[in-house]
Amino acid sequence: MENKEYDVVIVGSGIAGSIVAKMLTQAGKQVLLLDAGLEAGMAFDEEGAYKNYQDYMKSYFMAQAKVPNAPYPNVKDAQSPNVLDMTQINGKPDTKGYFVQEGKLPFASDYARAAGGTTLHWLGTCLRMLPNDFKMHSKYGQAVDWPIDYEYLKPYYEMAEREIGVSCDVSEQKYPNMGNNFFGKDYVFPMLKIPQSYIDKSFIEGMEGLKVSLNGDVYTPWCTSTPQGRNSTPNKKYRYANTAWNAAKQKLELQPFAKESDEYVPVGAIWDPYSGQRCEGNASCVPICPVQAKYNALKTLKSAKKEHLTLLSQAVATEIHIDTGNGNITGVSYKQYPHADSKDYKSGTAKGKIYVLAANAIENAKILLASGACKTSGQVGCNLMDHTVLLTWGLMKDKVFPFRGPGSTTNIPTFRDGDFRKKHAAWISPIDNWGWGWPTGSPDTDLDHAVSTLNLFGKELRTYIGDTLSRQLLLHFECEQLPLKTNRVTIDDKYRDNIGNYRPVIKYDVDDYSLKAFKAAKSVSDQIFAGMGVQDFTNYPSDEPDYVDGFVFRGAGHVVGTHCMGTTKQNSVVNSQQQAWDHQNLYLVGAGNMATLGTSNPTLTLAALSFAAAENILKALK
Amino acid sequence: MEKTTAGLDAFLAISVPLTGYTRVALLATGMAQLYLDALHRIIGSAMTDEYLALTDRILKDTGGKEPALDRAIRQQLLASLQYGPITRNIIQLWYWGSWLQLPPDWVAKYGKGIKGNDNHFITPEAYQQGLIWNAMGSHPQGSKQPGFGSWSIAPMVS
């Protein structure tokens, strides 16, 4: 290891690192991939992969709070943040979790430091960003424009949709200001749409004809089926076999099927291609799909070219080394721990021609800060963003039978874009299929209430559960957050982990742009509930972690920003090629590059960006 | 763990009116013995036996008939400072699969030195066999998957 120089060293096996590893190895490059997670998570043989995943399932079943990281080992040597650690910050830094939270508000999202990264527990929503999301400054006078636009990213979105295996009916996708050619002519997704839920149908019917006022304008909100990274029925019209490097053209390209009779085959579980061929309705996508019908990055990593890929697990990247003469990176230091929670470790340095940090936005920032890298702009760690999620919930008039199917199968896209973005954040509203689980901890909290407070038992209890829990409705208002220099990740010598690596120190707050959106979104929710006869149970207790001005928001798990892409080395960390302005053989990938957030869940966009980055790296390696 | 089959019939007999599910439905979960074992393990065999003797008496005295049974369960079990929390825990075990920590006051008065009285699922299967899912027309999240597209139609509720 010490002596070998690879073409490329990648840090992180999440979707960004795995896509880059797959594209580079398939193009014949020698790649070393370091991952901080446990060796067991990296098993690709049938037995090893199955056993490890069953351990995850067992942890999930036994967990009292089935939060996103519940199934996955929390190793002291490579800790993961946990939403259960988020509490109000009262004057002094909150240090009890992995994050050191300095406030004012706690950053309420987590990620998984395990092989496959956070795609282990993502929901799978695969929305593209809208054209205006890339030009927030020129269009709405807010934040910044990206150095690239929607048209640039479009072919890479198609590659990402193939890689993830997105199920979607293109003809139903209707977003505000999407333009005439948002999806190319005749474009289809690899699989047909995931069936919309019984709740969705009831909701769509209930909302029909409803007009909603927002800032004096009248809207007629509509619903759209949601594109998802989970297996459905293959679409015979889909014609792409894979994505490959065209050396002559110096481009990545989608490759058509060799034969007319070929068609898309859903990618099953990593231990068994026949498991997870369809979403089976386990209704536990977050935190874990038992059959891996939902995409995770291990599927991509497994399809990398083995002969060219060296995997090193339990190896936590700590620092990158910089040649002070030309600014080039000369190596990545890592600490490899022999077993979970070990205080010992072995130090090593990985060497390559090119280096790729793909460790999650917060971890990437941490490594850069620890290395004194990318200093010119002063922006490393800044502009941390998440979707701030305002939830509203109530009881529908009729039974809609929640807690079934994927987490969300339909959304209201109406407020994803509009002139109101000059004043406040845009949002998307997924209709949730899992009752009040997120805000109230239902169903067990409702059970406890029925038994301990309502004093119900027997048939009465059974009837009560059947009559009330089956009517639960939950709406999300996932509001975009602007990039702010003050929302940032830093490091501090005082805060180190089990093997002496930095813990992220986070300063986080929401600004007026978000607060105004909460108010507007709640008003829209009130109008929808009133219009549909939903009995409103929404409440925002002042002791919740992210309570602000009468509202409670939650983290979406969308960790974005920290090494934003921009137009100059003064205003950003990476250029439009996703190459560090300050170090020409360093590429940063992942949601950290996103200059603004928009209203789409970031994974599809970061996956598309990762294909673009892989292409740029292949060009540079020529 | 030592099997404590002796009280199984009594445990099942009182669990029927407590849960609103038939004896067959409860047996079909495969959890009855494990839940009874949990009672023995956590509150001890002496109190478990005492409790089941009481529930047995209630069933005999009322002939298992309403409204006498309902009144007896309320007055002698749910309203009892000692047996109320145990009864509510048995109901929640069947519905959710998890033991709920008995409150400190109860422990101080009736259960000094008891062990294992923390919130915990009895086994991974206990969560998967919770009756609450069936009661609301669903299935345990992450288990007993009803199949592709099933969520787009109303469930069959038993």
PDB file of N, CA, C and O in Angstrom, chain A residues 425-449:
ATOM      1  N   ALA A 425     -38.177  31.481   1.165  1.00  0.00           N
ATOM      2  CA  ALA A 425     -37.757  30.201   0.605  1.00  0.00           C
ATOM      3  C   ALA A 425     -38.891  29.505  -0.142  1.00  0.00           C
ATOM      4  O   ALA A 425     -40.062  29.645   0.215  1.00  0.00           O
ATOM      5  N   ALA A 426     -38.512  28.760  -1.154  1.00  0.00           N
ATOM      6  CA  ALA A 426     -39.440  27.851  -1.833  1.00  0.00           C
ATOM      7  C   ALA A 426     -39.466  26.548  -1.043  1.00  0.00           C
ATOM      8  O   ALA A 426     -38.607  26.305  -0.198  1.00  0.00           O
ATOM      9  N   TRP A 427     -40.469  25.719  -1.323  1.00  0.00           N
ATOM     10  CA  TRP A 427     -40.509  24.417  -0.646  1.00  0.00           C
ATOM     11  C   TRP A 427     -41.189  23.391  -1.533  1.00  0.00           C
ATOM     12  O   TRP A 427     -41.894  23.714  -2.479  1.00  0.00           O
ATOM     13  N   ILE A 428     -40.960  22.152  -1.187  1.00  0.00           N
ATOM     14  CA  ILE A 428     -41.693  21.044  -1.798  1.00  0.00           C
ATOM     15  C   ILE A 428     -42.473  20.370  -0.679  1.00  0.00           C
ATOM     16  O   ILE A 428     -42.015  20.344   0.459  1.00  0.00           O
ATOM     17  N   SER A 429     -43.638  19.842  -1.005  1.00  0.00           N
ATOM     18  CA  SER A 429     -44.444  19.171   0.019  1.00  0.00           C
ATOM     19  C   SER A 429     -44.684  17.714  -0.326  1.00  0.00           C
ATOM     20  O   SER A 429     -45.641  17.387  -1.028  1.00  0.00           O
ATOM     21  N   PRO A 430     -43.831  16.828   0.165  1.00  0.00           N
ATOM     22  CA  PRO A 430     -44.139  15.407   0.042  1.00  0.00           C
ATOM     23  C   PRO A 430     -45.330  15.054   0.930  1.00  0.00           C
ATOM     24  O   PRO A 430     -45.471  15.597   2.020  1.00  0.00           O
ATOM     25  N   ILE A 431     -46.183  14.183   0.444  1.00  0.00           N
ATOM     26  CA  ILE A 431     -47.258  13.622   1.265  1.00  0.00           C
ATOM     27  C   ILE A 431     -46.679  12.349   1.876  1.00  0.00           C
ATOM     28  O   ILE A 431     -46.198  11.478   1.161  1.00  0.00           O
ATOM     29  N   ASP A 432     -46.694  12.281   3.191  1.00  0.00           N
ATOM     30  CA  ASP A 432     -46.019  11.190   3.893  1.00  0.00           C
ATOM     31  C   ASP A 432     -46.941   9.974   3.992  1.00  0.00           C
ATOM     32  O   ASP A 432     -48.126  10.120   4.248  1.00  0.00           O
ATOM     33  N   ASN A 433     -46.374   8.795   3.785  1.00  0.00           N
ATOM     34  CA  ASN A 433     -47.178   7.569   3.884  1.00  0.00           C
ATOM     35  C   ASN A 433     -47.112   6.901   5.258  1.00  0.00           C
ATOM     36  O   ASN A 433     -47.710   5.844   5.449  1.00  0.00           O
ATOM     37  N   TRP A 434     -46.335   7.462   6.185  1.00  0.00           N
ATOM     38  CA  TRP A 434     -46.110   6.768   7.449  1.00  0.00           C
ATOM     39  C   TRP A 434     -46.700   7.487   8.644  1.00  0.00           C
ATOM     40  O   TRP A 434     -46.069   7.595   9.701  1.00  0.00           O
ATOM     41  N   GLY A 435     -47.932   7.963   8.464  1.00  0.00           N
ATOM     42  CA  GLY A 435     -48.661   8.537   9.590  1.00  0.00           C
ATOM     43  C   GLY A 435     -47.876   9.624  10.305  1.00  0.00           C
ATOM     44  O   GLY A 435     -47.116  10.363   9.684  1.00  0.00           O
ATOM     45  N   TRP A 436     -48.090   9.689  11.602  1.00  0.00           N
ATOM     46  CA  TRP A 436     -47.439  10.736  12.391  1.00  0.00           C
ATOM     47  C   TRP A 436     -46.093  10.273  12.975  1.00  0.00           C
ATOM     48  O   TRP A 436     -45.588  10.844  13.941  1.00  0.00           O
ATOM     49  N   GLY A 437     -45.551   9.226  12.384  1.00  0.00           N
ATOM     50  CA  GLY A 437     -44.319   8.647  12.918  1.00  0.00           C
ATOM     51  C   GLY A 437     -43.235   9.666  13.207  1.00  0.00           C
ATOM     52  O   GLY A 437     -42.626   9.659  14.271  1.00  0.00           O
ATOM     53  N   TRP A 438     -43.010  10.560  12.256  1.00  0.00           N
ATOM     54  CA  TRP A 438     -41.895  11.496  12.432  1.00  0.00           C
ATOM     55  C   TRP A 438     -42.140  12.502  13.565  1.00  0.00           C
ATOM     56  O   TRP A 438     -41.351  12.565  14.510  1.00  0.00           O
ATOM     57  N   PRO A 439     -43.250  13.256  13.537  1.00  0.00           N
ATOM     58  CA  PRO A 439     -43.376  14.270  14.582  1.00  0.00           C
ATOM     59  C   PRO A 439     -43.766  13.732  15.958  1.00  0.00           C
ATOM     60  O   PRO A 439     -43.372  14.305  16.970  1.00  0.00           O
ATOM     61  N   THR A 440     -44.538  12.654  16.028  1.00  0.00           N
ATOM     62  CA  THR A 440     -45.054  12.259  17.353  1.00  0.00           C
ATOM     63  C   THR A 440     -44.548  10.899  17.816  1.00  0.00           C
ATOM     64  O   THR A 440     -44.827  10.496  18.941  1.00  0.00           O
ATOM     65  N   GLY A 441     -43.827  10.191  16.949  1.00  0.00           N
ATOM     66  CA  GLY A 441     -43.370   8.857  17.339  1.00  0.00           C
ATOM     67  C   GLY A 441     -44.453   7.799  17.235  1.00  0.00           C
ATOM     68  O   GLY A 441     -44.305   6.694  17.747  1.00  0.00           O
ATOM     69  N   SER A 442     -45.552   8.114  16.559  1.00  0.00           N
ATOM     70  CA  SER A 442     -46.586   7.117  16.337  1.00  0.00           C
ATOM     71  C   SER A 442     -45.965   5.936  15.563  1.00  0.00           C
ATOM     72  O   SER A 442     -45.035   6.146  14.803  1.00  0.00           O
ATOM     73  N   PRO A 443     -46.446   4.703  15.736  1.00  0.00           N
ATOM     74  CA  PRO A 443     -47.667   4.324  16.444  1.00  0.00           C
ATOM     75  C   PRO A 443     -47.511   4.037  17.935  1.00  0.00           C
ATOM     76  O   PRO A 443     -48.511   4.019  18.634  1.00  0.00           O
ATOM     77  N   ASP A 444     -46.284   3.804  18.454  1.00  0.00           N
ATOM     78  CA  ASP A 444     -46.237   3.342  19.843  1.00  0.00           C
ATOM     79  C   ASP A 444     -46.621   4.429  20.837  1.00  0.00           C
ATOM     80  O   ASP A 444     -47.169   4.135  21.893  1.00  0.00           O
ATOM     81  N   THR A 445     -46.376   5.705  20.490  1.00  0.00           N
ATOM     82  CA  THR A 445     -46.797   6.770  21.404  1.00  0.00           C
ATOM     83  C   THR A 445     -48.332   6.836  21.477  1.00  0.00           C
ATOM     84  O   THR A 445     -48.890   7.121  22.529  1.00  0.00           O
ATOM     85  N   ASP A 446     -48.979   6.571  20.347  1.00  0.00           N
ATOM     86  CA  ASP A 446     -50.446   6.562  20.353  1.00  0.00           C
ATOM     87  C   ASP A 446     -50.985   5.370  21.135  1.00  0.00           C
ATOM     88  O   ASP A 446     -52.017   5.455  21.788  1.00  0.00           O
ATOM     89  N   LEU A 447     -50.271   4.255  21.025  1.00  0.00           N
ATOM     90  CA  LEU A 447     -50.659   3.072  21.789  1.00  0.00           C
ATOM     91  C   LEU A 447     -50.567   3.384  23.287  1.00  0.00           C
ATOM     92  O   LEU A 447     -51.491   3.110  24.051  1.00  0.00           O
ATOM     93  N   ASP A 448     -49.451   3.963  23.684  1.00  0.00           N
ATOM     94  CA  ASP A 448     -49.243   4.277  25.099  1.00  0.00           C
ATOM     95  C   ASP A 448     -50.317   5.252  25.593  1.00  0.00           C
ATOM     96  O   ASP A 448     -50.842   5.108  26.692  1.00  0.00           O
ATOM     97  N   HIS A 449     -50.627   6.228  24.751  1.00  0.00           N
ATOM     98  CA  HIS A 449     -51.667   7.196  25.100  1.00  0.00           C
ATOM     99  C   HIS A 449     -53.009   6.481  25.301  1.00  0.00           C
ATOM    100  O   HIS A 449     -53.718   6.737  26.276  1.00  0.00           O
TER     101      HIS A 449
END
